PDB file of C-alpha atoms in Angstrom:
ATOM      1  CA  UNK A 293     -15.564   3.967 -18.953  1.00 85.00           C
ATOM      2  CA  UNK A 294     -11.926   4.504 -20.288  1.00 95.00           C
ATOM      3  CA  UNK A 295     -10.878   5.044 -23.887  1.00 96.00           C
ATOM      4  CA  UNK A 296      -7.135   4.696 -22.975  1.00 97.00           C
ATOM      5  CA  UNK A 297      -5.447   3.015 -19.919  1.00 98.00           C
ATOM      6  CA  UNK A 298      -1.823   2.894 -19.380  1.00 98.00           C
ATOM      7  CA  UNK A 299      -0.381   0.309 -17.034  1.00 98.00           C
ATOM      8  CA  UNK A 300       3.230   0.559 -15.869  1.00 97.00           C
ATOM      9  CA  UNK A 301       4.137  -3.019 -14.867  1.00 94.00           C
ATOM     10  CA  UNK A 302       2.088  -5.686 -16.397  1.00 94.00           C
ATOM     11  CA  UNK A 303       2.853  -8.583 -14.109  1.00 91.00           C
ATOM     12  CA  UNK A 304       0.589 -10.219 -11.454  1.00 93.00           C
ATOM     13  CA  UNK A 305      -0.830  -6.923 -10.195  1.00 94.00           C
ATOM     14  CA  UNK A 306      -1.018  -4.726 -13.298  1.00 96.00           C
ATOM     15  CA  UNK A 307      -1.834  -7.614 -15.541  1.00 97.00           C
ATOM     16  CA  UNK A 308      -4.758  -8.661 -13.440  1.00 97.00           C
ATOM     17  CA  UNK A 309      -6.090  -5.127 -13.501  1.00 97.00           C
ATOM     18  CA  UNK A 310      -5.871  -5.118 -17.418  1.00 97.00           C
ATOM     19  CA  UNK A 311      -7.618  -8.503 -17.639  1.00 97.00           C
ATOM     20  CA  UNK A 312     -10.374  -7.457 -15.113  1.00 97.00           C
ATOM     21  CA  UNK A 313     -11.014  -4.201 -16.861  1.00 97.00           C
ATOM     22  CA  UNK A 314     -10.934  -5.981 -20.157  1.00 95.00           C
ATOM     23  CA  UNK A 315     -13.433  -8.667 -18.990  1.00 95.00           C
ATOM     24  CA  UNK A 316     -15.784  -5.878 -17.479  1.00 96.00           C
ATOM     25  CA  UNK A 317     -15.681  -4.155 -20.893  1.00 96.00           C
ATOM     26  CA  UNK A 318     -14.779  -0.839 -19.553  1.00 96.00           C
ATOM     27  CA  UNK A 319     -11.384  -0.248 -21.419  1.00 96.00           C
ATOM     28  CA  UNK A 320     -11.256   0.354 -24.943  1.00 95.00           C
ATOM     29  CA  UNK A 321      -7.588   0.380 -25.421  1.00 97.00           C
ATOM     30  CA  UNK A 322      -4.675  -0.773 -22.931  1.00 97.00           C
ATOM     31  CA  UNK A 323      -1.098   0.106 -23.251  1.00 97.00           C
ATOM     32  CA  UNK A 324       1.560  -1.548 -21.255  1.00 97.00           C
ATOM     33  CA  UNK A 325       4.964   0.111 -20.211  1.00 96.00           C
ATOM     34  CA  UNK A 326       7.797  -1.656 -18.449  1.00 90.00           C
ATOM     35  CA  UNK A 327      11.475  -2.157 -18.341  1.00 85.00           C
ATOM     36  CA  UNK A 328      11.458  -5.702 -19.832  1.00 88.00           C
ATOM     37  CA  UNK A 329      10.649  -5.883 -23.453  1.00 90.00           C
ATOM     38  CA  UNK A 330      10.297  -9.743 -23.264  1.00 91.00           C
ATOM     39  CA  UNK A 331       7.758  -9.264 -20.541  1.00 91.00           C
ATOM     40  CA  UNK A 332       5.678  -6.694 -22.357  1.00 94.00           C
ATOM     41  CA  UNK A 333       5.774  -8.899 -25.440  1.00 94.00           C
ATOM     42  CA  UNK A 334       4.334 -11.906 -23.310  1.00 94.00           C
ATOM     43  CA  UNK A 335       1.646  -9.650 -21.949  1.00 95.00           C
ATOM     44  CA  UNK A 336       0.659  -8.585 -25.502  1.00 95.00           C
ATOM     45  CA  UNK A 337       0.708 -12.216 -26.670  1.00 95.00           C
ATOM     46  CA  UNK A 338      -1.431 -13.295 -23.689  1.00 95.00           C
ATOM     47  CA  UNK A 339      -4.109 -10.674 -24.590  1.00 95.00           C
ATOM     48  CA  UNK A 340      -3.400  -8.653 -21.355  1.00 95.00           C
ATOM     49  CA  UNK A 341      -2.496  -5.501 -23.265  1.00 96.00           C
ATOM     50  CA  UNK A 342      -3.283  -4.046 -26.698  1.00 95.00           C
ATOM     51  CA  UNK A 343      -0.018  -2.204 -27.174  1.00 95.00           C
ATOM     52  CA  UNK A 344       3.557  -2.209 -26.046  1.00 94.00           C
ATOM     53  CA  UNK A 345       5.066   1.072 -25.480  1.00 93.00           C
ATOM     54  CA  UNK A 346       8.758   1.741 -25.094  1.00 88.00           C
ATOM     55  CA  UNK A 347       8.625   5.416 -24.355  1.00 92.00           C
ATOM     56  CA  UNK A 348       6.672   6.247 -21.266  1.00 94.00           C
ATOM     57  CA  UNK A 349       6.088   9.970 -22.150  1.00 93.00           C
ATOM     58  CA  UNK A 350       4.654   9.036 -25.519  1.00 92.00           C
ATOM     59  CA  UNK A 351       2.617   6.231 -23.893  1.00 95.00           C
ATOM     60  CA  UNK A 352       0.696   8.370 -21.682  1.00 96.00           C
ATOM     61  CA  UNK A 353      -0.369  11.033 -24.222  1.00 93.00           C
ATOM     62  CA  UNK A 354      -4.153  10.792 -24.577  1.00 94.00           C
ATOM     63  CA  UNK A 355      -4.452   8.393 -21.496  1.00 97.00           C
ATOM     64  CA  UNK A 356      -7.490   9.139 -19.377  1.00 95.00           C
ATOM     65  CA  UNK A 357      -6.346   6.415 -16.764  1.00 98.00           C
ATOM     66  CA  UNK A 358      -2.898   5.496 -15.582  1.00 98.00           C
ATOM     67  CA  UNK A 359      -1.953   2.648 -13.185  1.00 98.00           C
ATOM     68  CA  UNK A 360       1.493   2.458 -11.570  1.00 98.00           C
ATOM     69  CA  UNK A 361       1.954  -1.282 -10.781  1.00 96.00           C
ATOM     70  CA  UNK A 362       5.668  -1.156 -10.746  1.00 93.00           C
ATOM     71  CA  UNK A 363       7.863  -1.459  -7.571  1.00 90.00           C
ATOM     72  CA  UNK A 364       7.305   1.480  -5.262  1.00 91.00           C
ATOM     73  CA  UNK A 365      10.846   2.641  -5.432  1.00 92.00           C
ATOM     74  CA  UNK A 366      10.292   3.487  -9.128  1.00 94.00           C
ATOM     75  CA  UNK A 367       7.135   5.884  -8.420  1.00 96.00           C
ATOM     76  CA  UNK A 368       9.131   9.141  -8.503  1.00 97.00           C
ATOM     77  CA  UNK A 369      11.145   8.311 -11.552  1.00 96.00           C
ATOM     78  CA  UNK A 370       7.830   7.368 -13.455  1.00 97.00           C
ATOM     79  CA  UNK A 371       5.827  10.234 -12.416  1.00 98.00           C
ATOM     80  CA  UNK A 372       8.699  12.726 -13.176  1.00 97.00           C
ATOM     81  CA  UNK A 373       8.938  11.130 -16.663  1.00 96.00           C
ATOM     82  CA  UNK A 374       5.265  11.400 -17.543  1.00 97.00           C
ATOM     83  CA  UNK A 375       4.335  14.567 -15.567  1.00 96.00           C
ATOM     84  CA  UNK A 376       4.661  16.997 -18.410  1.00 95.00           C
ATOM     85  CA  UNK A 377       2.718  14.853 -20.796  1.00 95.00           C
ATOM     86  CA  UNK A 378      -0.466  14.252 -18.762  1.00 96.00           C
ATOM     87  CA  UNK A 379      -3.671  15.635 -20.175  1.00 95.00           C
ATOM     88  CA  UNK A 380      -5.757  17.859 -17.782  1.00 94.00           C
ATOM     89  CA  UNK A 381      -8.233  15.267 -17.160  1.00 95.00           C
ATOM     90  CA  UNK A 382      -5.907  12.223 -16.912  1.00 97.00           C
ATOM     91  CA  UNK A 383      -6.218  10.311 -13.606  1.00 98.00           C
ATOM     92  CA  UNK A 384      -3.025   8.570 -12.217  1.00 98.00           C
ATOM     93  CA  UNK A 385      -3.281   5.924  -9.546  1.00 98.00           C
ATOM     94  CA  UNK A 386      -0.884   3.203  -8.052  1.00 98.00           C
ATOM     95  CA  UNK A 387      -1.061  -0.160  -6.524  1.00 97.00           C
ATOM     96  CA  UNK A 388       1.912   0.186  -4.187  1.00 94.00           C
ATOM     97  CA  UNK A 389       1.843  -1.674  -0.682  1.00 93.00           C
ATOM     98  CA  UNK A 390       3.180   1.426   1.071  1.00 96.00           C
ATOM     99  CA  UNK A 391       1.496   4.862   0.823  1.00 97.00           C
ATOM    100  CA  UNK A 392       3.398   7.615   2.759  1.00 96.00           C
ATOM    101  CA  UNK A 393       6.481   7.353   0.544  1.00 95.00           C
ATOM    102  CA  UNK A 394       4.319   7.102  -2.601  1.00 97.00           C
ATOM    103  CA  UNK A 395       2.617  10.339  -1.588  1.00 97.00           C
ATOM    104  CA  UNK A 396       5.863  11.930  -1.084  1.00 97.00           C
ATOM    105  CA  UNK A 397       7.137  10.846  -4.439  1.00 97.00           C
ATOM    106  CA  UNK A 398       4.073  12.162  -6.065  1.00 98.00           C
ATOM    107  CA  UNK A 399       4.276  15.459  -4.296  1.00 98.00           C
ATOM    108  CA  UNK A 400       7.934  15.795  -5.570  1.00 98.00           C
ATOM    109  CA  UNK A 401       7.370  14.705  -9.124  1.00 98.00           C
ATOM    110  CA  UNK A 402       4.160  16.339  -9.868  1.00 97.00           C
ATOM    111  CA  UNK A 403       4.118  19.477  -7.757  1.00 96.00           C
ATOM    112  CA  UNK A 404       0.955  21.545  -8.394  1.00 93.00           C
ATOM    113  CA  UNK A 405      -0.430  18.596 -10.449  1.00 95.00           C
ATOM    114  CA  UNK A 406      -0.515  16.291  -7.524  1.00 97.00           C
ATOM    115  CA  UNK A 407      -4.187  16.442  -7.466  1.00 97.00           C
ATOM    116  CA  UNK A 408      -4.487  14.070 -10.510  1.00 97.00           C
ATOM    117  CA  UNK A 409      -2.784  11.262  -8.313  1.00 98.00           C
ATOM    118  CA  UNK A 410      -5.006   9.191  -6.195  1.00 98.00           C
ATOM    119  CA  UNK A 411      -3.053   6.685  -4.287  1.00 98.00           C
ATOM    120  CA  UNK A 412      -4.595   3.271  -3.730  1.00 98.00           C
ATOM    121  CA  UNK A 413      -3.459  -0.245  -2.648  1.00 97.00           C
ATOM    122  CA  UNK A 414      -5.324  -3.537  -3.733  1.00 97.00           C
ATOM    123  CA  UNK A 415      -5.024  -6.071  -0.988  1.00 94.00           C
ATOM    124  CA  UNK A 416      -4.627  -9.057  -3.254  1.00 89.00           C
ATOM    125  CA  UNK A 417      -1.577 -10.956  -4.786  1.00 77.00           C
ATOM    126  CA  UNK A 418       0.439 -14.103  -4.674  1.00 72.00           C
ATOM    127  CA  UNK A 419       3.925 -15.404  -4.737  1.00 68.00           C
ATOM    128  CA  UNK A 420       3.968 -15.803  -8.597  1.00 75.00           C
ATOM    129  CA  UNK A 421       4.855 -12.820 -10.713  1.00 79.00           C
ATOM    130  CA  UNK A 422       5.166 -11.871 -14.352  1.00 86.00           C
ATOM    131  CA  UNK A 423       2.345 -11.658 -16.928  1.00 93.00           C
ATOM    132  CA  UNK A 424       1.660 -15.475 -16.852  1.00 92.00           C
ATOM    133  CA  UNK A 425       0.557 -14.972 -13.276  1.00 92.00           C
ATOM    134  CA  UNK A 426      -2.172 -12.346 -14.074  1.00 93.00           C
ATOM    135  CA  UNK A 427      -5.851 -13.418 -13.385  1.00 95.00           C
ATOM    136  CA  UNK A 428      -8.964 -11.633 -14.428  1.00 95.00           C
ATOM    137  CA  UNK A 429     -10.697 -12.456 -11.107  1.00 94.00           C
ATOM    138  CA  UNK A 430      -7.685 -11.719  -8.850  1.00 95.00           C
ATOM    139  CA  UNK A 431      -9.418  -8.767  -7.076  1.00 96.00           C
ATOM    140  CA  UNK A 432     -13.064 -10.142  -6.877  1.00 93.00           C
ATOM    141  CA  UNK A 433     -14.215  -9.777  -3.152  1.00 89.00           C
ATOM    142  CA  UNK A 434     -10.842  -8.366  -2.261  1.00 91.00           C
ATOM    143  CA  UNK A 435     -10.271  -4.977  -0.640  1.00 93.00           C
ATOM    144  CA  UNK A 436      -8.716  -2.009  -2.384  1.00 97.00           C
ATOM    145  CA  UNK A 437      -7.592   0.822   0.078  1.00 98.00           C
ATOM    146  CA  UNK A 438      -7.712   4.272  -1.283  1.00 98.00           C
ATOM    147  CA  UNK A 439      -5.650   6.809   0.650  1.00 98.00           C
ATOM    148  CA  UNK A 440      -6.937  10.056  -1.085  1.00 98.00           C
ATOM    149  CA  UNK A 441      -5.187  13.329  -0.895  1.00 98.00           C
ATOM    150  CA  UNK A 442      -6.574  16.476   0.310  1.00 97.00           C
ATOM    151  CA  UNK A 443      -6.052  17.977  -3.107  1.00 97.00           C
ATOM    152  CA  UNK A 444      -7.962  15.007  -4.827  1.00 98.00           C
ATOM    153  CA  UNK A 445     -11.458  15.862  -6.367  1.00 97.00           C
ATOM    154  CA  UNK A 446     -14.196  13.663  -5.095  1.00 98.00           C
ATOM    155  CA  UNK A 447     -14.942  12.729  -8.633  1.00 97.00           C
ATOM    156  CA  UNK A 448     -11.511  11.602  -9.296  1.00 97.00           C
ATOM    157  CA  UNK A 449     -11.455   9.457  -6.120  1.00 98.00           C
ATOM    158  CA  UNK A 450     -14.753   7.957  -7.187  1.00 98.00           C
ATOM    159  CA  UNK A 451     -13.499   7.184 -10.690  1.00 97.00           C
ATOM    160  CA  UNK A 452     -10.574   5.277  -9.322  1.00 98.00           C
ATOM    161  CA  UNK A 453     -12.953   3.321  -6.889  1.00 98.00           C
ATOM    162  CA  UNK A 454     -15.209   2.715  -9.869  1.00 97.00           C
ATOM    163  CA  UNK A 455     -12.335   1.161 -11.812  1.00 98.00           C
ATOM    164  CA  UNK A 456     -11.609  -1.170  -9.072  1.00 98.00           C
ATOM    165  CA  UNK A 457     -15.182  -2.077  -8.448  1.00 97.00           C
ATOM    166  CA  UNK A 458     -15.348  -3.136 -12.172  1.00 97.00           C
ATOM    167  CA  UNK A 459     -12.669  -5.533 -11.075  1.00 97.00           C
ATOM    168  CA  UNK A 460     -14.853  -6.912  -8.342  1.00 95.00           C
ATOM    169  CA  UNK A 461     -13.035  -5.153  -5.472  1.00 95.00           C
ATOM    170  CA  UNK A 462     -14.464  -3.766  -2.226  1.00 93.00           C
ATOM    171  CA  UNK A 463     -13.405  -0.213  -1.534  1.00 97.00           C
ATOM    172  CA  UNK A 464     -11.979   1.019   1.838  1.00 96.00           C
ATOM    173  CA  UNK A 465     -10.505   4.369   2.854  1.00 97.00           C
ATOM    174  CA  UNK A 466      -7.465   5.116   5.041  1.00 97.00           C
ATOM    175  CA  UNK A 467      -5.061   7.897   5.374  1.00 97.00           C
ATOM    176  CA  UNK A 468      -1.533   7.174   4.114  1.00 96.00           C
ATOM    177  CA  UNK A 469      -0.124   7.002   7.634  1.00 96.00           C
ATOM    178  CA  UNK A 470      -2.911   4.733   8.864  1.00 97.00           C
ATOM    179  CA  UNK A 471      -2.519   2.564   5.988  1.00 97.00           C
ATOM    180  CA  UNK A 472       1.291   2.102   6.458  1.00 97.00           C
ATOM    181  CA  UNK A 473       0.796   1.428  10.269  1.00 97.00           C
ATOM    182  CA  UNK A 474      -1.739  -1.263   9.444  1.00 97.00           C
ATOM    183  CA  UNK A 475       0.086  -3.071   6.835  1.00 96.00           C
ATOM    184  CA  UNK A 476       3.386  -3.109   8.577  1.00 97.00           C
ATOM    185  CA  UNK A 477       1.561  -5.261  11.075  1.00 97.00           C
ATOM    186  CA  UNK A 478      -0.457  -7.599   8.908  1.00 95.00           C
ATOM    187  CA  UNK A 479       1.444  -7.820   5.640  1.00 94.00           C
ATOM    188  CA  UNK A 480       5.026  -6.365   5.745  1.00 96.00           C
ATOM    189  CA  UNK A 481       6.126  -8.129   9.084  1.00 98.00           C
ATOM    190  CA  UNK A 482       4.836 -11.568   7.942  1.00 96.00           C
ATOM    191  CA  UNK A 483       6.743 -11.326   4.648  1.00 96.00           C
ATOM    192  CA  UNK A 484      10.002 -10.376   6.798  1.00 97.00           C
ATOM    193  CA  UNK A 485       9.263 -13.345   8.902  1.00 97.00           C
ATOM    194  CA  UNK A 486       8.801 -15.795   5.870  1.00 97.00           C
ATOM    195  CA  UNK A 487      11.878 -14.543   4.095  1.00 97.00           C
ATOM    196  CA  UNK A 488      14.013 -14.616   7.302  1.00 97.00           C
ATOM    197  CA  UNK A 489      12.881 -18.178   8.095  1.00 97.00           C
ATOM    198  CA  UNK A 490      13.479 -19.583   4.614  1.00 98.00           C
ATOM    199  CA  UNK A 491      16.974 -17.810   4.448  1.00 98.00           C
ATOM    200  CA  UNK A 492      17.952 -19.178   7.801  1.00 97.00           C
ATOM    201  CA  UNK A 493      17.121 -22.795   6.924  1.00 97.00           C
ATOM    202  CA  UNK A 494      18.679 -22.458   3.412  1.00 97.00           C
ATOM    203  CA  UNK A 495      22.050 -21.456   5.050  1.00 97.00           C
ATOM    204  CA  UNK A 496      22.118 -24.500   7.248  1.00 97.00           C
ATOM    205  CA  UNK A 497      24.779 -27.147   6.438  1.00 97.00           C
ATOM    206  CA  UNK A 498      21.853 -29.686   6.413  1.00 97.00           C
ATOM    207  CA  UNK A 499      19.398 -27.610   4.503  1.00 97.00           C
ATOM    208  CA  UNK A 500      18.789 -30.241   1.794  1.00 97.00           C
ATOM    209  CA  UNK A 501      17.553 -32.733   4.601  1.00 97.00           C
ATOM    210  CA  UNK A 502      15.419 -30.025   6.368  1.00 97.00           C
ATOM    211  CA  UNK A 503      13.661 -29.062   3.037  1.00 97.00           C
ATOM    212  CA  UNK A 504      13.084 -32.673   2.294  1.00 96.00           C
ATOM    213  CA  UNK A 505      10.948 -33.070   5.400  1.00 97.00           C
ATOM    214  CA  UNK A 506       9.196 -29.781   5.252  1.00 96.00           C
ATOM    215  CA  UNK A 507       5.493 -30.365   4.736  1.00 95.00           C
ATOM    216  CA  UNK A 508       2.262 -28.441   4.275  1.00 94.00           C
ATOM    217  CA  UNK A 509       2.712 -26.188   7.524  1.00 95.00           C
ATOM    218  CA  UNK A 510       6.131 -25.044   6.444  1.00 96.00           C
ATOM    219  CA  UNK A 511       4.681 -24.498   2.957  1.00 95.00           C
ATOM    220  CA  UNK A 512       1.708 -22.439   4.117  1.00 94.00           C
ATOM    221  CA  UNK A 513       3.773 -20.412   6.488  1.00 94.00           C
ATOM    222  CA  UNK A 514       6.492 -19.484   4.008  1.00 95.00           C
ATOM    223  CA  UNK A 515       4.321 -19.251   0.682  1.00 93.00           C
ATOM    224  CA  UNK A 516       4.981 -15.515   0.524  1.00 92.00           C
ATOM    225  CA  UNK A 517       8.800 -15.934   0.614  1.00 94.00           C
ATOM    226  CA  UNK A 518       8.404 -16.965  -3.027  1.00 91.00           C
ATOM    227  CA  UNK A 519       7.355 -13.291  -3.791  1.00 87.00           C
ATOM    228  CA  UNK A 520       9.540 -10.808  -5.763  1.00 86.00           C
ATOM    229  CA  UNK A 521      12.710  -9.932  -3.729  1.00 92.00           C
ATOM    230  CA  UNK A 522      12.797  -6.582  -5.524  1.00 88.00           C
ATOM    231  CA  UNK A 523       9.365  -5.522  -4.705  1.00 86.00           C
ATOM    232  CA  UNK A 524       9.782  -6.585  -0.945  1.00 92.00           C
ATOM    233  CA  UNK A 525      13.153  -4.973  -0.641  1.00 94.00           C
ATOM    234  CA  UNK A 526      11.463  -1.773  -1.655  1.00 90.00           C
ATOM    235  CA  UNK A 527       8.441  -2.173   0.685  1.00 93.00           C
ATOM    236  CA  UNK A 528      10.579  -3.059   3.468  1.00 96.00           C
ATOM    237  CA  UNK A 529      12.799   0.084   3.301  1.00 95.00           C
ATOM    238  CA  UNK A 530       9.838   2.208   2.220  1.00 93.00           C
ATOM    239  CA  UNK A 531       7.849   1.434   5.405  1.00 96.00           C
ATOM    240  CA  UNK A 532      10.916   1.108   7.583  1.00 96.00           C
ATOM    241  CA  UNK A 533       9.864   3.078  10.667  1.00 95.00           C
ATOM    242  CA  UNK A 534       6.388   1.289  11.018  1.00 95.00           C
ATOM    243  CA  UNK A 535       8.000  -1.928  10.214  1.00 97.00           C
ATOM    244  CA  UNK A 536      10.668  -1.638  12.875  1.00 98.00           C
ATOM    245  CA  UNK A 537       8.048  -0.900  15.362  1.00 97.00           C
ATOM    246  CA  UNK A 538       6.429  -4.199  14.520  1.00 97.00           C
ATOM    247  CA  UNK A 539       9.526  -6.113  14.293  1.00 98.00           C
ATOM    248  CA  UNK A 540      10.520  -4.886  17.758  1.00 98.00           C
ATOM    249  CA  UNK A 541       7.018  -5.900  19.302  1.00 97.00           C
ATOM    250  CA  UNK A 542       7.491  -9.380  17.693  1.00 98.00           C
ATOM    251  CA  UNK A 543      10.905  -9.790  19.199  1.00 98.00           C
ATOM    252  CA  UNK A 544       9.401  -9.019  22.764  1.00 98.00           C
ATOM    253  CA  UNK A 545       6.644 -11.630  22.127  1.00 98.00           C
ATOM    254  CA  UNK A 546       9.143 -14.232  20.693  1.00 98.00           C
ATOM    255  CA  UNK A 547      11.455 -13.574  23.691  1.00 98.00           C
ATOM    256  CA  UNK A 548       8.530 -13.951  26.111  1.00 98.00           C
ATOM    257  CA  UNK A 549       7.664 -17.333  24.359  1.00 98.00           C
ATOM    258  CA  UNK A 550      11.257 -18.437  24.557  1.00 98.00           C
ATOM    259  CA  UNK A 551      11.255 -18.016  28.357  1.00 98.00           C
ATOM    260  CA  UNK A 552       8.034 -19.910  28.672  1.00 98.00           C
ATOM    261  CA  UNK A 553       9.426 -22.798  26.466  1.00 98.00           C
ATOM    262  CA  UNK A 554      12.566 -22.848  28.547  1.00 98.00           C
ATOM    263  CA  UNK A 555      10.657 -22.834  31.711  1.00 98.00           C
ATOM    264  CA  UNK A 556       8.427 -25.711  30.330  1.00 98.00           C
ATOM    265  CA  UNK A 557       5.455 -23.384  31.308  1.00 98.00           C
ATOM    266  CA  UNK A 558       2.813 -25.410  29.243  1.00 97.00           C
ATOM    267  CA  UNK A 559      -0.210 -23.649  30.797  1.00 98.00           C
ATOM    268  CA  UNK A 560       1.049 -20.235  29.637  1.00 98.00           C
ATOM    269  CA  UNK A 561       1.989 -21.553  26.176  1.00 98.00           C
ATOM    270  CA  UNK A 562      -1.508 -23.150  25.933  1.00 98.00           C
ATOM    271  CA  UNK A 563      -3.126 -19.620  26.652  1.00 98.00           C
ATOM    272  CA  UNK A 564      -1.119 -17.979  23.933  1.00 98.00           C
ATOM    273  CA  UNK A 565      -2.052 -20.668  21.384  1.00 98.00           C
ATOM    274  CA  UNK A 566      -5.601 -20.833  22.453  1.00 98.00           C
ATOM    275  CA  UNK A 567      -5.949 -16.971  22.157  1.00 98.00           C
ATOM    276  CA  UNK A 568      -4.090 -17.108  18.855  1.00 97.00           C
ATOM    277  CA  UNK A 569      -6.471 -19.828  17.528  1.00 97.00           C
ATOM    278  CA  UNK A 570      -9.673 -17.887  18.510  1.00 97.00           C
ATOM    279  CA  UNK A 571      -8.296 -14.912  16.773  1.00 97.00           C
ATOM    280  CA  UNK A 572      -7.400 -16.791  13.720  1.00 95.00           C
ATOM    281  CA  UNK A 573     -10.739 -18.676  13.402  1.00 96.00           C
ATOM    282  CA  UNK A 574     -12.645 -15.430  14.039  1.00 95.00           C
ATOM    283  CA  UNK A 575     -10.746 -13.481  11.191  1.00 92.00           C
ATOM    284  CA  UNK A 576     -11.144 -16.380   8.829  1.00 91.00           C
ATOM    285  CA  UNK A 577     -14.802 -16.511   9.386  1.00 91.00           C
ATOM    286  CA  UNK A 578     -15.119 -12.853   8.798  1.00 86.00           C
ATOM    287  CA  UNK A 579     -13.232 -13.078   5.479  1.00 79.00           C
ATOM    288  CA  UNK A 580     -15.192 -16.036   4.299  1.00 79.00           C
ATOM    289  CA  UNK A 581     -18.434 -14.285   4.969  1.00 79.00           C
ATOM    290  CA  UNK A 582     -17.374 -11.069   3.031  1.00 71.00           C
ATOM    291  CA  UNK A 583     -16.276 -13.334   0.104  1.00 68.00           C
ATOM    292  CA  UNK A 584     -19.673 -14.992   0.005  1.00 70.00           C
ATOM    293  CA  UNK A 585     -21.432 -11.702   0.335  1.00 72.00           C
ATOM    294  CA  UNK A 586     -19.448 -10.273  -2.690  1.00 62.00           C
ATOM    295  CA  UNK A 587     -19.796 -13.380  -4.871  1.00 60.00           C
TER     296      UNK A 587
END
């Protein structure tokens, strides 16, 4: 399907994409580009990529598919570097967790060539990062949201979708604005809360004692605080407006619950907990059904 795939960022996201394409037998040659020579060397040693490239412009020459799996703040710089070196039929996509800022960066960097850029976001990941975290089945049964541009040709959008289907993913479509509003609520806000809670506890004088007794509930709630600080700093700022809306709504909810706790209103608290439990169980059942269907 692809003669030459170039991936910027060969950690968990980019590395897993490479391994999945390799496992599906649809990528003849995979080139890795990144800021860390050591990370790229490890990716090559692990069989994730075939070639390490130190020059981005040279790396993309002759490429028919390019994935940007670097932090979203690097998008415009990468695209500006490679813009003049793209072949007429090269498709460029990304794996960023925010889309409106990525689209703006692509328009600025690519200008009239923006039609070659098809934005996307795989809804998969983990707290580990680096080449060693990459998994060939990371995307199996997981959603990939494509936020196509008006300029994108239908065939190019389908080619990006087909690449992700070869990884085992399920394709969904949203506008960039819809995407950012949705993920501010269900992804970006939870990460902010997890980072904030762990940072708060780590700053207490008796932090060592608190962490000593933290068990599975704390571990599950804060797992995502082990994610890349650089990546989540960029996502937080890139989706600032939508995220602030969600933070404000959460503060209202938290303030209301504080009042109920202070008033000892067990019945009202039980109603909130029961509603949350029902919603959580229904969501989990839906996810499990989708995963069984895709397996």
